[in-house]
């Protein structure tokens, strides 16, 4: 059973426009969410995170929104740049309840930003 | 420079042979993880360790083994029991607090 879902395998946007990547989760125990960016044959790099006590976190061009009631989060990239083209992974973890710090990942969304 | 190092970057093995992938970190992180990436599958957790001399199975542990004798090191052995070992393997580490996990550059294992 997939606990973190990224239902769009790919997304194509024009340079300068907004990119919106979506992620849904099913496990209500998740309370910390992260977005990673990954290029082929490289390890993922951390982009931005959000705790369940917040509904928005912003870092430069990247903003993550969390809707706990819908178990949905999204990553907004504004403005999109060609260098943003990569696979984006949504991940979730349960920080409370003791010693479980493992991350559960979605399958990723390939973002292509066209010049 | 602090970081997490995986070696080698590319590895070729014959079917039926065990192979060990190295992962070392100098970030003083307590927790370490092994993930596997296959096309269209995202990252799936193989094993994780939250302290030295302790580790737990992840979602796809069958055919793999690990050890955590030192805080800095978390090697992964792909045994001959793993039915589809060809994949991209990623090691990660994190503190025990509310922070992100840092990933190594990965090892591409090809079994022929």
PDB file of C-alpha atoms in Angstrom, chain B residues 26-106:
ATOM      1  CA  UNK B  26      31.290  12.229   8.752  1.00  0.00           C
ATOM      2  CA  UNK B  27      28.254  14.292   9.729  1.00  0.00           C
ATOM      3  CA  UNK B  28      28.021  12.700  13.186  1.00  0.00           C
ATOM      4  CA  UNK B  29      24.503  11.544  12.335  1.00  0.00           C
ATOM      5  CA  UNK B  30      22.884   8.871  14.462  1.00  0.00           C
ATOM      6  CA  UNK B  31      20.568   7.434  11.815  1.00  0.00           C
ATOM      7  CA  UNK B  32      21.533   5.861   8.507  1.00  0.00           C
ATOM      8  CA  UNK B  33      19.391   4.377   5.728  1.00  0.00           C
ATOM      9  CA  UNK B  34      19.615   2.366   2.529  1.00  0.00           C
ATOM     10  CA  UNK B  35      17.164   2.973  -0.306  1.00  0.00           C
ATOM     11  CA  UNK B  36      16.808   1.405  -3.692  1.00  0.00           C
ATOM     12  CA  UNK B  37      15.592   3.263  -6.783  1.00  0.00           C
ATOM     13  CA  UNK B  38      14.077   1.483  -9.786  1.00  0.00           C
ATOM     14  CA  UNK B  39      12.487   3.214 -12.783  1.00  0.00           C
ATOM     15  CA  UNK B  40       8.961   4.318 -11.931  1.00  0.00           C
ATOM     16  CA  UNK B  41       9.240   3.016  -8.365  1.00  0.00           C
ATOM     17  CA  UNK B  42      10.587   5.969  -6.456  1.00  0.00           C
ATOM     18  CA  UNK B  43      12.826   5.292  -3.461  1.00  0.00           C
ATOM     19  CA  UNK B  44      12.087   2.195  -1.409  1.00  0.00           C
ATOM     20  CA  UNK B  45      13.589   1.602   2.029  1.00  0.00           C
ATOM     21  CA  UNK B  46      15.748  -1.507   2.422  1.00  0.00           C
ATOM     22  CA  UNK B  47      17.211  -1.162   5.929  1.00  0.00           C
ATOM     23  CA  UNK B  48      17.732   1.573   8.464  1.00  0.00           C
ATOM     24  CA  UNK B  49      19.716   2.039  11.637  1.00  0.00           C
ATOM     25  CA  UNK B  50      19.094   4.611  14.343  1.00  0.00           C
ATOM     26  CA  UNK B  51      22.019   3.782  16.598  1.00  0.00           C
ATOM     27  CA  UNK B  52      25.207   1.754  16.476  1.00  0.00           C
ATOM     28  CA  UNK B  53      24.751  -2.024  16.677  1.00  0.00           C
ATOM     29  CA  UNK B  54      21.050  -1.757  15.932  1.00  0.00           C
ATOM     30  CA  UNK B  55      19.139  -1.842  12.639  1.00  0.00           C
ATOM     31  CA  UNK B  56      15.656  -2.596  11.347  1.00  0.00           C
ATOM     32  CA  UNK B  57      14.225  -3.978   8.133  1.00  0.00           C
ATOM     33  CA  UNK B  58      12.578  -1.576   5.768  1.00  0.00           C
ATOM     34  CA  UNK B  59       9.941  -2.347   3.162  1.00  0.00           C
ATOM     35  CA  UNK B  60      12.087  -4.508   0.866  1.00  0.00           C
ATOM     36  CA  UNK B  61      14.745  -6.143   3.088  1.00  0.00           C
ATOM     37  CA  UNK B  62      14.627  -9.634   1.580  1.00  0.00           C
ATOM     38  CA  UNK B  63      17.948 -10.614   0.012  1.00  0.00           C
ATOM     39  CA  UNK B  64      19.887  -7.849   1.764  1.00  0.00           C
ATOM     40  CA  UNK B  65      21.927  -7.619   4.964  1.00  0.00           C
ATOM     41  CA  UNK B  66      23.543  -4.743   6.841  1.00  0.00           C
ATOM     42  CA  UNK B  67      25.790  -4.047   9.811  1.00  0.00           C
ATOM     43  CA  UNK B  68      26.314  -0.963  11.963  1.00  0.00           C
ATOM     44  CA  UNK B  69      29.491  -1.529  13.935  1.00  0.00           C
ATOM     45  CA  UNK B  70      30.556   2.112  13.767  1.00  0.00           C
ATOM     46  CA  UNK B  71      28.508   5.301  13.789  1.00  0.00           C
ATOM     47  CA  UNK B  72      30.155   6.447  10.568  1.00  0.00           C
ATOM     48  CA  UNK B  73      29.611   3.304   8.515  1.00  0.00           C
ATOM     49  CA  UNK B  74      26.568   1.369   7.284  1.00  0.00           C
ATOM     50  CA  UNK B  75      27.554  -1.175   4.601  1.00  0.00           C
ATOM     51  CA  UNK B  76      24.896  -3.005   2.607  1.00  0.00           C
ATOM     52  CA  UNK B  77      25.419  -6.553   1.323  1.00  0.00           C
ATOM     53  CA  UNK B  78      23.357  -7.655  -1.652  1.00  0.00           C
ATOM     54  CA  UNK B  79      23.175 -11.420  -1.393  1.00  0.00           C
ATOM     55  CA  UNK B  80      22.528 -14.028  -4.035  1.00  0.00           C
ATOM     56  CA  UNK B  81      19.039 -14.402  -2.552  1.00  0.00           C
ATOM     57  CA  UNK B  82      18.019 -10.984  -3.925  1.00  0.00           C
ATOM     58  CA  UNK B  83      16.053 -11.808  -7.073  1.00  0.00           C
ATOM     59  CA  UNK B  84      16.433  -8.494  -8.895  1.00  0.00           C
ATOM     60  CA  UNK B  85      19.608  -6.856  -7.593  1.00  0.00           C
ATOM     61  CA  UNK B  86      20.277  -4.563 -10.561  1.00  0.00           C
ATOM     62  CA  UNK B  87      19.292  -1.073  -9.346  1.00  0.00           C
ATOM     63  CA  UNK B  88      20.517   2.311  -8.146  1.00  0.00           C
ATOM     64  CA  UNK B  89      21.297   2.168  -4.406  1.00  0.00           C
ATOM     65  CA  UNK B  90      21.211   5.262  -2.217  1.00  0.00           C
ATOM     66  CA  UNK B  91      22.521   5.674   1.299  1.00  0.00           C
ATOM     67  CA  UNK B  92      21.335   8.483   3.563  1.00  0.00           C
ATOM     68  CA  UNK B  93      21.874   9.764   7.077  1.00  0.00           C
ATOM     69  CA  UNK B  94      20.073  12.088   9.460  1.00  0.00           C
ATOM     70  CA  UNK B  95      20.118  13.319  13.013  1.00  0.00           C
ATOM     71  CA  UNK B  96      17.519  12.070  15.420  1.00  0.00           C
ATOM     72  CA  UNK B  97      15.755  15.426  15.309  1.00  0.00           C
ATOM     73  CA  UNK B  98      13.265  17.129  13.047  1.00  0.00           C
ATOM     74  CA  UNK B  99      15.573  17.535  10.057  1.00  0.00           C
ATOM     75  CA  UNK B 100      16.109  16.292   6.555  1.00  0.00           C
ATOM     76  CA  UNK B 101      18.114  13.246   5.530  1.00  0.00           C
ATOM     77  CA  UNK B 102      21.275  13.763   3.483  1.00  0.00           C
ATOM     78  CA  UNK B 103      21.969  11.408   0.615  1.00  0.00           C
ATOM     79  CA  UNK B 104      25.115  10.042  -0.946  1.00  0.00           C
ATOM     80  CA  UNK B 105      25.685  10.070  -4.699  1.00  0.00           C
ATOM     81  CA  UNK B 106      24.510   6.503  -5.124  1.00  0.00           C
TER      82      UNK B 106
END
